[in-house]
Amino acid sequence: MNVHRLLALCRGARLGTRLAAWGVRPTGRDAVEPRRSFQTHRRSLAYAKDLFLGQVNQNEVFPYPEIGNEELEELQQFVAPVDKFFTEEVDSARIDQEARIPPETLNGLKELGLFGIMVPEEYGGLGLSNTMYARLAEITSLDGSIAVTLAAHQAIGLKGILIAGNEAQKQKYLPKLASGEHIAAFCLTEPGSGSDAASIKTRATLSEDGTHYLLNGSKIWISNGGMADVMTVFARTEVEVDGVKKDKISAFIVERAFGGVVSGKPEDKLGIRGSNTCEVSFENVPVPLENVIGEVGSGFKIAMNILNSGRFSMGSSSAGMIKKLIELTAEYAATRKQFDKSLSEFGMIQEKFAVMALNAFVMESMAYLTAGMMDRPGVPDCSLEAAMVKVFSSEGGWICVSEALQVLGGLGYTKNYPFERYVRDCRILPIFEGTNEILRMYVALTGMQYAGKILTTKIKEMKKGNVTLALGMVGKKLRSSLGGTVDFGLTGKDGVVHPSLAESAKKFEQNVALFGSTVESLLYRYGKTIVDEQLILKRVADVLINLYAMTAVLSRVSRSISIGLRNHDHEVLLANTFCGEAFFKNNYWMAQLQKNSPENNDANIKKIAREVLENRAYVCSHPLDRTY
Amino acid sequence: MNVSRNLVLLLGRRAGPLGAPPRPPGAPGPPLGLSGPGSLQAWRSFRRSPVCSKIPAEFAGKQEDKSLVAHDDLFERASRDVRTKAAFGRAVDVFLKRDIRRRGHVEFIYAALKRMPEFGVERDLDVYNRLLDVFPKEVFVPRNFIQRMFNHFPRQQECGVQVLEQMENYGVLPNVQTKVLLVQVFGEKSHPFRKYQRLMYWFPRFRHVNPFPVPCQLPADPVDLARLSLARIANDRDARVTVYQLPATEPSESGAERTLPHIVGVQSPAQMELLSRHDPRRPVFVEGPFPLWLRTTCVQYYVLRADPVPQELRVEEPYDPERCLDYPLQLDLDLDRDLGDDESFDVEDVDEGPVYAMCMAGQGDQATLNQWISGLQEQNPVLGRVPTLFRLQAGSRELQAEPDRVRRPPPDEPTAEPGVPVEEEEEEEAEPRRSRGLKQ
């Protein structure tokens, strides 16, 4: 939270006096000038974090966020031409084969304004909100290479200037970036490791006359690295803190025109081949003092914020891709005959379509719920939610793409169909923007930290042997084990969930209550050493992701039924199916999290891994080996 | 048993030198020691393996012996030129040829078992099978339940067990042929066959029981042997073995040949990192030699180590909250692990100093080891600034470096060694003084 509060101050502009109504665009054209430098109301509520305490903060997620009619119309205006462009002009197969996006395609994207979707209009961008950005991402994701190029440009590349840059920097850089005349890149990773800030070796030293910094070092895996004109570069600088000189990370805007920027050969990748990824090295690049983003030494926080804010759109991108895949494969399944039956009559094929539809539905719900939460006034801390969307959609996307390919069988494996390309492109999703493993750690640990702060006194009392507290706990456990229902008020007379979903809502409530007590017992058992229990944290994160997904579908479908959206009965079906499945999975995972649980295999898993890793190879003898 | 074997030995010893002069090959002679009863028992129709019909010349005289067979002598004759598997085989052949009823086969087998190591065939399965083949077949197989109940042909069974016992001791695993032979000779439920079954039960199970097997044949080249030994004690897949000097001879200034000892060292990246963090004000020690046994060979190695850092000098890296970009590396909580979930053992932590590198050298003197240190210095520049003390035990140096003693400078008189960098020389000046001060 602190990080975000700090950030809030440096971009005070965006917290307008606008009504705290749904669907107000925070980054819109009217949010540019700082109208007030203080906030009347700070939203300290956080949905996902409160789940760790076994609380459902329903005001945060019910009703499902929506956008105004005006905005919807505006959005349609953008969507139609973009959709047309992607279906007619973009030749994904060619992009994949030639491993580059043709200039005419890039020009088309620039003309559509897709390089400045979230840049405020006064800087020449489209000035769209997160929700609308998510909608456009649905379409741009039809070509992985283009989606990654655009995302590297605006979701991370120019984001630094947007969220932490000063007015002069914005005036100078944003217009050209928004129009696509200049392309941006985000240079953080160095050989060493991606998340380890200590591995950053690039250094910016103040020149002798003190007018500029000299930047030296090299960065790897820079998307758009070969064609970027403006880069956000993170480098070590010497900062004096309390009289002691320390190395801290600072963010710089570096233009290629400064000289000394060298891009390496583009990497030959498995998927997203059209996007440009390469090494960028800096040799004595002179960077003027005014190109420091934020303050000197504040780079770490800026980097974290950029990374945290860029993730939510992956949900809608994946959903967009899956929806397209469903169309392609359904066509085939309906026409292809086998034993005088069409493929669509076979149960196992039907199952694949159900899986795809469910996944797309859940991702979509999560993505737009999160985008809507981010669009609300205030500085909502949605990094946890965004990370969950990213993890869920990247993994769901991978499953769906591979199922879609499976429907076509051998045909899908050939280059005659786009499926193999989707499979390859999709494989990057669990890797970039923070690997899913790291994001799970982030999700679980952030929540544990939050819950731990609140529960510390209670747990300490329990450890001291406070009888009343212990009895209370026992009573609570007894009640729930005797079939006592948990009621968070989601259903019922004043409930926010539609009665058609009451069953699912009950399951969700039950899971939340159990999750709260699980987290408490984990904190009781492990305390701060839970950082080292990665397998436990993974399950905690998985349960939380499912809980958030359940919330998203419950909220979305309740709204759909209430306003009578077309085919809302199908949505009810999907929601109930998903909640039922998620309920069982959650229960299983939380059973594993109990002490001495027979379902829990972690000790064995760790041992297997340890032996394999000690051997650095598969350990077993060959089954055909003999000893006599 | 023992008495008869001693008798055999006695006879053998006497019979050897006094044996009758060898007959010309092919000359007719009494084919068997005792012809009368042998022909009577011909109806038993032994099944025996084919043996070559021709008896080699050196054994021809044997057939004259009227006494109990002088088996040791058989082997002595066989080994007159070289003691090989072939010679051993010839001796067995001779015995088989000599008597259709295999008289004295038990004694012969005992004698053969005893001589096996001399012929270097103690680990050869074929030879054991040939020995078992010496037993006449089917005679000792019990034919009814009473025979089966009691110890049928105990001496023979015991002898068979003894063969298997020796196989066991030398780690020779029987094969199917052994099994077939034992069944033919003693039958299915005999003691030797039981022994065979037990061997087959345990041997395969224990075959890979040692996770760090030593090869049967150790490399003859000292450099290869050092490589193997160092890789073995380092037990780190990342450790790199470096040959700092190959053994060679070169003429010295005085004209006499001088041999350069081999120097082979091992160091892992983890050790290099530890060494690079070593405080240059604290000395490092070259210690040794320490013994390492590889089967029956003993080799010696030296280590470069330091004393453990005292508690008050240890600095812990403070937690940097800006270390990880994605998730907190530590939680800011005031809760510790619950006792019920604390699965760590209480281990007495003996503070041992780090070992930075290990080496083996042809000579254990300070000059040679200094060459190792200067070789290490190329990869570990910190060694140039760290005082190096040599703590070598004298005892084993005598063993290893006997011939080079003359040439080695006395330890009190430091001289610049060839191949030692200049800065090392300065250290040399200081070191012996310090090491003396330390030791005395």
Short mmCIF file of C-alpha atoms in Angstrom, two decimals, chain A residues 224-619:
data_model
loop_
_atom_site.label_atom_id
_atom_site.label_comp_id
_atom_site.label_asym_id
_atom_site.label_seq_id
_atom_site.Cartn_x
_atom_site.Cartn_y
_atom_site.Cartn_z
CA ASN A 224 11.13 -3.60 -28.92
CA GLY A 225 14.82 -3.22 -28.05
CA GLY A 226 15.81 -3.10 -31.68
CA MET A 227 13.41 -0.40 -32.77
CA ALA A 228 12.75 1.63 -29.64
CA ASP A 229 13.62 5.31 -29.78
CA VAL A 230 12.81 6.08 -26.19
CA MET A 231 13.65 3.72 -23.39
CA THR A 232 12.94 3.59 -19.70
CA VAL A 233 16.23 2.37 -18.30
CA PHE A 234 16.87 1.38 -14.71
CA ALA A 235 20.38 1.88 -13.43
CA ARG A 236 22.28 2.16 -10.21
CA THR A 237 23.11 5.60 -8.98
CA GLU A 238 24.94 6.78 -5.95
CA VAL A 239 22.58 8.40 -3.52
CA GLU A 240 23.35 9.91 -0.18
CA VAL A 241 21.00 8.64 2.51
CA ASP A 242 21.54 10.06 6.00
CA GLY A 243 25.07 10.98 5.09
CA VAL A 244 25.93 7.49 3.88
CA LYS A 245 26.51 6.91 0.21
CA LYS A 246 24.39 4.07 -1.08
CA ASP A 247 23.66 2.55 -4.42
CA LYS A 248 20.04 2.96 -5.36
CA ILE A 249 18.17 2.28 -8.51
CA SER A 250 16.91 5.18 -10.58
CA ALA A 251 14.82 5.33 -13.70
CA PHE A 252 15.97 7.28 -16.74
CA ILE A 253 14.43 8.24 -20.03
CA VAL A 254 17.03 7.42 -22.62
CA GLU A 255 16.68 8.38 -26.24
CA ARG A 256 18.47 6.38 -28.84
CA ALA A 257 19.51 9.74 -30.27
CA PHE A 258 21.70 10.39 -27.22
CA GLY A 259 24.24 8.07 -28.82
CA GLY A 260 25.99 5.07 -27.41
CA VAL A 261 22.92 2.83 -27.44
CA VAL A 262 23.62 -0.44 -29.23
CA SER A 263 21.01 -3.09 -29.92
CA GLY A 264 22.04 -6.67 -30.34
CA LYS A 265 20.77 -9.26 -32.75
CA PRO A 266 17.06 -10.06 -32.31
CA GLU A 267 16.50 -13.26 -30.36
CA ASP A 268 15.13 -16.21 -32.30
CA LYS A 269 12.12 -17.21 -30.24
CA LEU A 270 9.61 -20.05 -30.06
CA GLY A 271 6.57 -17.83 -30.35
CA ILE A 272 5.69 -14.15 -30.70
CA ARG A 273 8.31 -14.23 -33.40
CA GLY A 274 7.25 -10.99 -34.97
CA SER A 275 8.01 -9.02 -31.84
CA ASN A 276 11.50 -7.72 -31.51
CA THR A 277 13.46 -8.91 -28.50
CA CYS A 278 17.13 -8.20 -28.15
CA GLU A 279 19.95 -7.14 -25.96
CA VAL A 280 20.53 -3.43 -25.57
CA SER A 281 23.82 -2.10 -24.32
CA PHE A 282 24.69 1.36 -23.21
CA GLU A 283 28.17 2.74 -23.57
CA ASN A 284 28.73 6.10 -21.96
CA VAL A 285 25.29 7.27 -22.96
CA PRO A 286 24.90 10.88 -21.82
CA VAL A 287 21.55 11.33 -20.12
CA PRO A 288 20.54 14.85 -19.09
CA LEU A 289 19.57 15.38 -15.48
CA GLU A 290 16.03 16.27 -16.39
CA ASN A 291 15.53 12.79 -17.80
CA VAL A 292 15.46 11.14 -14.41
CA ILE A 293 11.96 9.80 -13.81
CA GLY A 294 10.70 10.68 -10.39
CA GLU A 295 13.51 11.24 -7.96
CA VAL A 296 16.99 9.86 -8.12
CA GLY A 297 16.94 6.59 -6.20
CA SER A 298 13.23 5.99 -6.53
CA GLY A 299 13.60 3.61 -9.46
CA PHE A 300 12.75 0.50 -7.52
CA LYS A 301 9.29 1.70 -6.67
CA ILE A 302 8.67 2.98 -10.16
CA ALA A 303 9.69 -0.36 -11.64
CA MET A 304 7.46 -2.21 -9.23
CA ASN A 305 4.50 -0.01 -10.03
CA ILE A 306 4.95 -0.30 -13.76
CA LEU A 307 5.17 -4.06 -13.52
CA ASN A 308 2.20 -4.34 -11.19
CA SER A 309 -0.06 -2.15 -13.28
CA GLY A 310 0.58 -3.77 -16.62
CA ARG A 311 -0.72 -7.23 -15.90
CA PHE A 312 -4.47 -7.00 -15.74
CA SER A 313 -4.97 -6.84 -19.50
CA MET A 314 -3.70 -10.35 -20.04
CA GLY A 315 -7.07 -11.67 -18.91
CA SER A 316 -8.99 -9.99 -21.68
CA SER A 317 -6.26 -10.74 -24.24
CA SER A 318 -6.41 -14.43 -23.47
CA ALA A 319 -10.18 -14.39 -23.48
CA GLY A 320 -10.17 -12.68 -26.86
CA MET A 321 -7.84 -15.27 -28.24
CA ILE A 322 -9.86 -18.17 -26.87
CA LYS A 323 -13.09 -16.77 -28.25
CA LYS A 324 -11.48 -16.65 -31.66
CA LEU A 325 -10.21 -20.20 -31.26
CA ILE A 326 -13.66 -21.44 -30.28
CA GLU A 327 -15.04 -20.02 -33.52
CA LEU A 328 -12.33 -21.66 -35.59
CA THR A 329 -12.56 -25.08 -33.96
CA ALA A 330 -16.35 -25.17 -33.65
CA GLU A 331 -16.55 -24.71 -37.39
CA TYR A 332 -14.33 -27.73 -37.89
CA ALA A 333 -16.01 -29.87 -35.25
CA ALA A 334 -19.42 -29.25 -36.73
CA THR A 335 -18.44 -30.13 -40.29
CA ARG A 336 -15.98 -32.94 -39.83
CA LYS A 337 -17.65 -36.37 -39.99
CA GLN A 338 -16.41 -39.46 -38.30
CA PHE A 339 -18.35 -42.75 -38.36
CA ASP A 340 -21.29 -40.86 -39.86
CA LYS A 341 -21.36 -38.57 -36.87
CA SER A 342 -20.05 -35.10 -36.70
CA LEU A 343 -17.18 -34.48 -34.34
CA SER A 344 -19.35 -32.26 -32.20
CA GLU A 345 -21.41 -35.22 -31.13
CA PHE A 346 -18.57 -36.89 -29.32
CA GLY A 347 -18.48 -36.31 -25.59
CA MET A 348 -14.77 -35.85 -25.38
CA ILE A 349 -14.85 -33.18 -28.06
CA GLN A 350 -17.78 -31.50 -26.37
CA GLU A 351 -15.83 -31.38 -23.16
CA LYS A 352 -13.07 -29.42 -24.84
CA PHE A 353 -15.49 -26.77 -25.98
CA ALA A 354 -16.96 -26.54 -22.52
CA VAL A 355 -13.48 -26.08 -21.07
CA MET A 356 -12.70 -23.35 -23.56
CA ALA A 357 -15.96 -21.54 -22.95
CA LEU A 358 -15.59 -21.76 -19.18
CA ASN A 359 -12.05 -20.48 -19.26
CA ALA A 360 -12.80 -17.61 -21.58
CA PHE A 361 -15.81 -16.68 -19.48
CA VAL A 362 -13.94 -16.67 -16.19
CA MET A 363 -10.94 -14.79 -17.56
CA GLU A 364 -13.13 -12.18 -19.09
CA SER A 365 -15.06 -11.74 -15.86
CA MET A 366 -11.88 -11.41 -13.82
CA ALA A 367 -10.22 -9.05 -16.27
CA TYR A 368 -13.10 -6.60 -16.51
CA LEU A 369 -13.79 -6.72 -12.80
CA THR A 370 -10.17 -5.83 -12.14
CA ALA A 371 -10.08 -3.17 -14.82
CA GLY A 372 -13.25 -1.69 -13.38
CA MET A 373 -11.75 -1.64 -9.89
CA MET A 374 -8.66 0.09 -11.24
CA ASP A 375 -10.78 2.66 -12.99
CA ARG A 376 -12.50 3.68 -9.82
CA PRO A 377 -11.45 6.95 -8.30
CA GLY A 378 -8.97 6.82 -5.52
CA VAL A 379 -5.80 4.87 -5.82
CA PRO A 380 -7.08 1.36 -5.61
CA ASP A 381 -4.36 -1.13 -4.96
CA CYS A 382 -5.27 -3.79 -7.44
CA SER A 383 -1.83 -5.27 -7.92
CA LEU A 384 -2.89 -8.47 -6.18
CA GLU A 385 -5.98 -8.81 -8.33
CA ALA A 386 -4.04 -8.01 -11.48
CA ALA A 387 -1.46 -10.65 -10.65
CA MET A 388 -4.22 -13.20 -10.10
CA VAL A 389 -5.79 -12.36 -13.44
CA LYS A 390 -2.45 -12.80 -15.10
CA VAL A 391 -1.78 -16.19 -13.51
CA PHE A 392 -5.24 -17.54 -14.17
CA SER A 393 -5.49 -16.37 -17.73
CA SER A 394 -2.00 -17.36 -18.80
CA GLU A 395 -2.51 -20.89 -17.56
CA GLY A 396 -6.07 -21.17 -18.77
CA GLY A 397 -4.97 -19.81 -22.12
CA TRP A 398 -2.34 -22.47 -22.47
CA ILE A 399 -4.84 -25.24 -21.69
CA CYS A 400 -7.41 -23.89 -24.13
CA VAL A 401 -5.00 -23.39 -26.98
CA SER A 402 -3.74 -26.89 -26.66
CA GLU A 403 -7.28 -28.28 -26.43
CA ALA A 404 -8.25 -26.36 -29.53
CA LEU A 405 -5.32 -27.84 -31.38
CA GLN A 406 -6.31 -31.27 -30.12
CA VAL A 407 -9.76 -30.94 -31.67
CA LEU A 408 -8.14 -30.73 -35.05
CA GLY A 409 -5.72 -33.54 -34.28
CA GLY A 410 -2.97 -33.86 -36.82
CA LEU A 411 -4.30 -31.00 -38.87
CA GLY A 412 -3.83 -28.67 -35.97
CA TYR A 413 -0.21 -29.70 -35.75
CA THR A 414 0.54 -28.56 -39.27
CA LYS A 415 1.42 -25.06 -40.33
CA ASN A 416 -1.64 -25.00 -42.58
CA TYR A 417 -3.71 -23.97 -39.60
CA PRO A 418 -3.03 -21.18 -37.16
CA PHE A 419 -3.30 -23.38 -34.09
CA GLU A 420 0.34 -24.31 -33.79
CA ARG A 421 1.20 -20.61 -33.95
CA TYR A 422 -1.26 -19.87 -31.16
CA VAL A 423 0.27 -22.64 -29.09
CA ARG A 424 3.74 -21.21 -29.58
CA ASP A 425 2.66 -17.65 -28.97
CA CYS A 426 0.69 -18.62 -25.92
CA ARG A 427 3.63 -20.24 -24.24
CA ILE A 428 5.16 -16.88 -23.39
CA LEU A 429 2.19 -15.86 -21.25
CA PRO A 430 3.17 -17.77 -18.10
CA ILE A 431 6.73 -16.51 -18.49
CA PHE A 432 6.79 -12.80 -19.10
CA GLU A 433 5.48 -9.92 -16.99
CA GLY A 434 6.62 -11.86 -13.94
CA THR A 435 6.57 -15.63 -14.15
CA ASN A 436 3.53 -17.31 -12.68
CA GLU A 437 5.65 -18.81 -9.91
CA ILE A 438 6.85 -15.42 -8.82
CA LEU A 439 3.38 -13.94 -9.06
CA ARG A 440 1.99 -16.72 -6.89
CA MET A 441 4.60 -15.86 -4.31
CA TYR A 442 3.64 -12.23 -4.60
CA VAL A 443 -0.06 -12.94 -4.22
CA ALA A 444 0.34 -15.29 -1.28
CA LEU A 445 2.98 -13.34 0.59
CA THR A 446 1.30 -9.97 0.19
CA GLY A 447 -1.87 -11.43 1.63
CA MET A 448 -0.03 -13.23 4.40
CA GLN A 449 1.75 -10.05 5.35
CA TYR A 450 -1.54 -8.19 5.46
CA ALA A 451 -3.35 -10.86 7.46
CA GLY A 452 -0.35 -11.44 9.69
CA LYS A 453 -0.21 -7.80 10.75
CA ILE A 454 -3.80 -7.96 11.86
CA LEU A 455 -3.74 -11.41 13.41
CA THR A 456 -0.42 -11.17 15.27
CA THR A 457 -1.90 -10.16 18.60
CA LYS A 458 -4.60 -12.79 18.41
CA ILE A 459 -2.17 -15.55 17.57
CA LYS A 460 0.21 -14.47 20.28
CA GLU A 461 -2.61 -14.60 22.79
CA MET A 462 -3.47 -18.09 21.62
CA LYS A 463 0.13 -19.21 21.93
CA LYS A 464 0.19 -17.87 25.45
CA GLY A 465 -2.74 -20.09 26.21
CA ASN A 466 -5.63 -17.70 26.40
CA VAL A 467 -8.47 -20.02 27.29
CA THR A 468 -11.38 -17.88 26.22
CA LEU A 469 -9.88 -17.33 22.81
CA ALA A 470 -9.06 -20.99 22.38
CA LEU A 471 -12.56 -21.99 23.44
CA GLY A 472 -14.00 -19.52 21.01
CA MET A 473 -11.90 -21.02 18.23
CA VAL A 474 -12.94 -24.51 19.15
CA GLY A 475 -16.56 -23.48 19.22
CA LYS A 476 -16.24 -21.91 15.80
CA LYS A 477 -14.60 -25.00 14.37
CA LEU A 478 -17.21 -27.22 15.96
CA ARG A 479 -20.00 -25.16 14.53
CA SER A 480 -18.61 -25.28 11.02
CA SER A 481 -17.87 -28.98 11.23
CA LEU A 482 -21.41 -29.66 12.39
CA GLY A 483 -22.68 -28.16 9.18
CA GLY A 484 -23.22 -24.67 10.40
CA THR A 485 -23.58 -22.37 7.45
CA VAL A 486 -21.48 -19.35 6.86
CA ASP A 487 -23.33 -16.26 5.85
CA PHE A 488 -21.61 -13.21 4.49
CA GLY A 489 -24.87 -11.77 3.29
CA LEU A 490 -24.26 -12.37 -0.37
CA THR A 491 -27.54 -14.18 -0.78
CA GLY A 492 -30.89 -13.73 0.84
CA LYS A 493 -33.19 -10.78 1.02
CA ASP A 494 -30.66 -8.00 0.73
CA GLY A 495 -28.13 -10.16 -1.05
CA VAL A 496 -26.10 -8.91 -3.98
CA VAL A 497 -26.01 -12.26 -5.71
CA HIS A 498 -28.93 -13.30 -7.86
CA PRO A 499 -30.98 -16.20 -6.42
CA SER A 500 -30.14 -18.37 -9.45
CA LEU A 501 -26.60 -18.36 -8.17
CA ALA A 502 -27.43 -18.80 -4.51
CA GLU A 503 -25.97 -22.28 -4.45
CA SER A 504 -22.68 -21.10 -5.91
CA ALA A 505 -22.60 -18.11 -3.64
CA LYS A 506 -23.01 -20.41 -0.63
CA LYS A 507 -20.09 -22.50 -1.83
CA PHE A 508 -18.05 -19.39 -2.24
CA GLU A 509 -18.89 -18.19 1.25
CA GLN A 510 -18.01 -21.52 2.72
CA ASN A 511 -14.68 -21.48 0.94
CA VAL A 512 -13.90 -17.99 2.10
CA ALA A 513 -14.61 -18.88 5.71
CA LEU A 514 -12.42 -21.94 5.48
CA PHE A 515 -9.72 -19.95 3.74
CA GLY A 516 -9.70 -17.43 6.54
CA SER A 517 -9.20 -20.08 9.17
CA THR A 518 -6.60 -21.85 7.01
CA VAL A 519 -4.58 -18.66 6.71
CA GLU A 520 -4.82 -18.17 10.43
CA SER A 521 -3.60 -21.64 11.18
CA LEU A 522 -0.78 -21.26 8.67
CA LEU A 523 0.31 -18.07 10.36
CA TYR A 524 0.05 -19.80 13.69
CA ARG A 525 2.17 -22.68 12.49
CA TYR A 526 4.77 -20.96 10.37
CA GLY A 527 4.81 -17.31 11.37
CA LYS A 528 7.23 -15.35 9.25
CA THR A 529 9.05 -18.47 8.15
CA ILE A 530 6.20 -19.11 5.74
CA VAL A 531 8.32 -17.27 3.17
CA ASP A 532 10.31 -20.46 2.76
CA GLU A 533 7.30 -22.74 2.36
CA GLN A 534 6.79 -22.27 -1.33
CA LEU A 535 4.54 -25.27 -1.86
CA ILE A 536 2.19 -24.02 0.81
CA LEU A 537 2.24 -20.52 -0.61
CA LYS A 538 1.48 -21.92 -4.03
CA ARG A 539 -1.70 -23.53 -2.73
CA VAL A 540 -2.68 -20.43 -0.84
CA ALA A 541 -2.29 -18.45 -4.05
CA ASP A 542 -4.24 -21.02 -6.04
CA VAL A 543 -7.13 -20.97 -3.58
CA LEU A 544 -7.16 -17.21 -3.62
CA ILE A 545 -7.15 -17.10 -7.41
CA ASN A 546 -10.12 -19.43 -7.47
CA LEU A 547 -11.93 -17.37 -4.87
CA TYR A 548 -11.36 -14.24 -6.87
CA ALA A 549 -12.51 -15.99 -10.03
CA MET A 550 -15.65 -17.15 -8.25
CA THR A 551 -16.30 -13.63 -7.08
CA ALA A 552 -15.87 -12.29 -10.58
CA VAL A 553 -18.30 -14.71 -12.18
CA LEU A 554 -20.87 -14.34 -9.40
CA SER A 555 -20.75 -10.61 -9.69
CA ARG A 556 -20.82 -10.56 -13.46
CA VAL A 557 -23.64 -13.02 -13.86
CA SER A 558 -25.74 -11.38 -11.16
CA ARG A 559 -25.52 -8.20 -13.15
CA SER A 560 -26.24 -9.96 -16.43
CA ILE A 561 -29.39 -11.55 -15.06
CA SER A 562 -30.54 -8.39 -13.40
CA ILE A 563 -30.28 -6.23 -16.47
CA GLY A 564 -31.34 -9.05 -18.76
CA LEU A 565 -28.33 -9.39 -21.01
CA ARG A 566 -28.71 -11.66 -23.99
CA ASN A 567 -28.04 -15.34 -23.18
CA HIS A 568 -27.65 -14.73 -19.48
CA ASP A 569 -28.98 -18.22 -18.80
CA HIS A 570 -25.85 -19.57 -20.44
CA GLU A 571 -23.80 -17.39 -18.15
CA VAL A 572 -25.64 -18.83 -15.15
CA LEU A 573 -24.78 -22.28 -16.37
CA LEU A 574 -21.14 -21.41 -16.80
CA ALA A 575 -20.97 -19.68 -13.44
CA ASN A 576 -22.54 -22.56 -11.55
CA THR A 577 -20.29 -25.06 -13.29
CA PHE A 578 -17.18 -23.10 -12.58
CA CYS A 579 -18.08 -22.44 -8.95
CA GLY A 580 -18.84 -26.08 -8.35
CA GLU A 581 -15.49 -27.15 -9.75
CA ALA A 582 -13.56 -24.44 -7.99
CA PHE A 583 -15.28 -25.33 -4.73
CA PHE A 584 -14.00 -28.88 -4.86
CA LYS A 585 -10.53 -27.85 -5.86
CA ASN A 586 -10.35 -25.29 -3.09
CA ASN A 587 -11.55 -27.77 -0.53
CA TYR A 588 -8.93 -30.24 -1.66
CA TRP A 589 -6.13 -27.71 -1.55
CA MET A 590 -7.18 -26.46 1.84
CA ALA A 591 -7.38 -30.01 3.12
CA GLN A 592 -3.79 -30.37 1.97
CA LEU A 593 -2.89 -27.28 3.93
CA GLN A 594 -4.06 -28.80 7.18
CA LYS A 595 -1.52 -30.19 9.55
CA ASN A 596 -0.53 -33.84 9.02
CA SER A 597 -2.85 -34.06 6.08
CA PRO A 598 -2.68 -37.40 4.26
CA GLU A 599 -3.38 -35.61 0.98
CA ASN A 600 -0.23 -33.59 1.35
CA ASN A 601 2.72 -35.02 -0.48
CA ASP A 602 5.04 -32.08 -0.13
CA ALA A 603 7.71 -33.85 1.86
CA ASN A 604 7.95 -36.55 -0.78
CA ILE A 605 7.92 -34.06 -3.59
CA LYS A 606 10.75 -32.13 -2.05
CA LYS A 607 12.72 -35.30 -1.47
CA ILE A 608 12.29 -36.49 -5.03
CA ALA A 609 13.40 -33.15 -6.33
CA ARG A 610 16.36 -33.04 -4.01
CA GLU A 611 17.60 -36.44 -5.09
CA VAL A 612 17.14 -35.67 -8.75
CA LEU A 613 18.91 -32.36 -8.38
CA GLU A 614 21.77 -33.86 -6.43
CA ASN A 615 22.20 -36.31 -9.24
CA ARG A 616 21.51 -33.63 -11.83
CA ALA A 617 19.79 -36.33 -13.85
CA TYR A 618 17.02 -38.85 -13.71
CA VAL A 619 17.95 -41.10 -10.82
#
